[in-house]
Amino acid sequence: MNGFLKLLGRNKKVAFGLSIVLFYIGIALSSSLLTEHDANKRVARPHQAPSAEHVLGTTRMGRDVYHQFIQGTSTSLAVGFSAGIIIVIVGTALGFQLATLAVSLMTL
């Protein structure tokens, strides 16, 4: 842990990238606190410009873009982390299998 903190202190790009990821994780975890209704609910007329009521405006279906952004953040992070975990599991299993095959071929 101490080495990781030293890396963050020395490498500003790593610190900046980590802060962006942590920001989006914070949005995803607090999405129920940041929005009060469903993102797919029609809330206004289509193509409304950003205003105090709809911070990022509305879509052509009259849905609030801000609420869709908040809900989409959680979905995107879930898909991304799930894909990462699956890749690590498949890659590790394949690596073990190929290492076992290489060892058995060397003994021939």
Short mmCIF file of C-alpha atoms in Angstrom, two decimals:
data_model
loop_
_atom_site.label_atom_id
_atom_site.label_comp_id
_atom_site.label_asym_id
_atom_site.label_seq_id
_atom_site.Cartn_x
_atom_site.Cartn_y
_atom_site.Cartn_z
CA MET A 1 0.00 0.00 0.00
CA ASN A 2 2.85 2.35 0.80
CA GLY A 3 4.43 1.73 -2.61
CA PHE A 4 1.10 2.47 -4.31
CA LEU A 5 0.84 5.82 -2.56
CA LYS A 6 4.41 6.66 -3.60
CA LEU A 7 3.48 5.80 -7.19
CA LEU A 8 0.51 8.17 -7.00
CA GLY A 9 2.77 10.90 -5.65
CA ARG A 10 5.34 10.48 -8.42
CA ASN A 11 3.08 9.79 -11.40
CA LYS A 12 0.45 12.51 -11.85
CA LYS A 13 -1.15 10.69 -14.80
CA VAL A 14 -1.93 7.66 -12.62
CA ALA A 15 -3.37 9.89 -9.92
CA PHE A 16 -5.52 11.77 -12.43
CA GLY A 17 -6.80 8.57 -14.07
CA LEU A 18 -7.58 7.01 -10.71
CA SER A 19 -9.45 10.11 -9.62
CA ILE A 20 -11.64 9.91 -12.75
CA VAL A 21 -12.43 6.23 -12.11
CA LEU A 22 -13.19 6.93 -8.45
CA PHE A 23 -15.44 9.84 -9.47
CA TYR A 24 -17.52 7.59 -11.72
CA ILE A 25 -17.64 4.85 -9.08
CA GLY A 26 -18.91 7.47 -6.62
CA ILE A 27 -21.62 8.50 -9.10
CA ALA A 28 -22.62 4.88 -9.65
CA LEU A 29 -22.80 4.11 -5.93
CA SER A 30 -24.80 7.22 -5.10
CA SER A 31 -27.11 7.10 -8.13
CA SER A 32 -30.20 6.55 -5.99
CA LEU A 33 -29.36 9.71 -4.04
CA LEU A 34 -28.67 11.80 -7.15
CA THR A 35 -31.85 11.01 -9.08
CA GLU A 36 -35.46 10.87 -8.00
CA HIS A 37 -37.12 9.09 -10.92
CA ASP A 38 -36.58 6.49 -13.61
CA ALA A 39 -34.28 7.48 -16.48
CA ASN A 40 -36.66 6.03 -19.07
CA LYS A 41 -39.64 8.04 -17.86
CA ARG A 42 -40.85 10.83 -20.13
CA VAL A 43 -40.50 14.02 -18.11
CA ALA A 44 -40.73 16.90 -20.59
CA ARG A 45 -41.24 17.88 -24.19
CA PRO A 46 -38.70 16.50 -26.68
CA HIS A 47 -35.45 18.35 -27.41
CA GLN A 48 -35.54 20.75 -24.47
CA ALA A 49 -32.40 22.80 -24.04
CA PRO A 50 -30.51 22.57 -20.74
CA SER A 51 -32.31 24.47 -17.99
CA ALA A 52 -32.61 24.56 -14.21
CA GLU A 53 -35.23 21.80 -14.33
CA HIS A 54 -33.33 19.56 -16.80
CA VAL A 55 -29.63 20.20 -16.31
CA LEU A 56 -28.46 18.44 -19.50
CA GLY A 57 -31.69 18.89 -21.45
CA THR A 58 -33.98 16.18 -22.82
CA THR A 59 -33.81 13.63 -25.62
CA ARG A 60 -36.07 13.42 -28.64
CA MET A 61 -38.31 11.15 -26.55
CA GLY A 62 -38.58 13.71 -23.75
CA ARG A 63 -36.35 11.81 -21.31
CA ASP A 64 -33.97 13.66 -19.00
CA VAL A 65 -30.37 13.30 -20.19
CA TYR A 66 -28.94 13.84 -16.67
CA HIS A 67 -30.91 10.90 -15.27
CA GLN A 68 -29.88 8.72 -18.18
CA PHE A 69 -26.23 9.69 -17.61
CA ILE A 70 -26.42 8.74 -13.93
CA GLN A 71 -28.15 5.42 -14.60
CA GLY A 72 -25.85 4.66 -17.54
CA THR A 73 -22.77 5.18 -15.37
CA SER A 74 -23.73 2.31 -13.08
CA THR A 75 -24.54 0.06 -16.01
CA SER A 76 -21.31 0.87 -17.85
CA LEU A 77 -19.15 0.27 -14.77
CA ALA A 78 -20.91 -3.04 -14.06
CA VAL A 79 -20.35 -4.23 -17.63
CA GLY A 80 -16.73 -3.05 -17.66
CA PHE A 81 -15.76 -4.65 -14.35
CA SER A 82 -17.62 -7.87 -15.23
CA ALA A 83 -15.78 -8.10 -18.55
CA GLY A 84 -12.48 -7.49 -16.77
CA ILE A 85 -13.15 -10.23 -14.23
CA ILE A 86 -14.19 -12.69 -16.95
CA ILE A 87 -11.05 -11.92 -18.97
CA VAL A 88 -8.82 -12.45 -15.92
CA ILE A 89 -10.49 -15.80 -15.13
CA VAL A 90 -10.34 -17.04 -18.74
CA GLY A 91 -6.77 -15.81 -19.22
CA THR A 92 -5.57 -17.43 -16.01
CA ALA A 93 -7.25 -20.74 -16.83
CA LEU A 94 -5.81 -20.70 -20.35
CA GLY A 95 -2.36 -19.83 -19.03
CA PHE A 96 -2.42 -22.75 -16.61
CA GLN A 97 -3.59 -25.13 -19.33
CA LEU A 98 -0.93 -24.01 -21.79
CA ALA A 99 1.77 -24.18 -19.13
CA THR A 100 0.72 -27.73 -18.31
CA LEU A 101 0.76 -28.61 -22.01
CA ALA A 102 4.22 -27.08 -22.44
CA VAL A 103 5.60 -29.04 -19.49
CA SER A 104 4.14 -32.30 -20.81
CA LEU A 105 5.58 -31.61 -24.28
CA MET A 106 9.03 -30.94 -22.79
CA THR A 107 9.04 -34.35 -21.11
CA LEU A 108 8.48 -36.19 -24.40
#
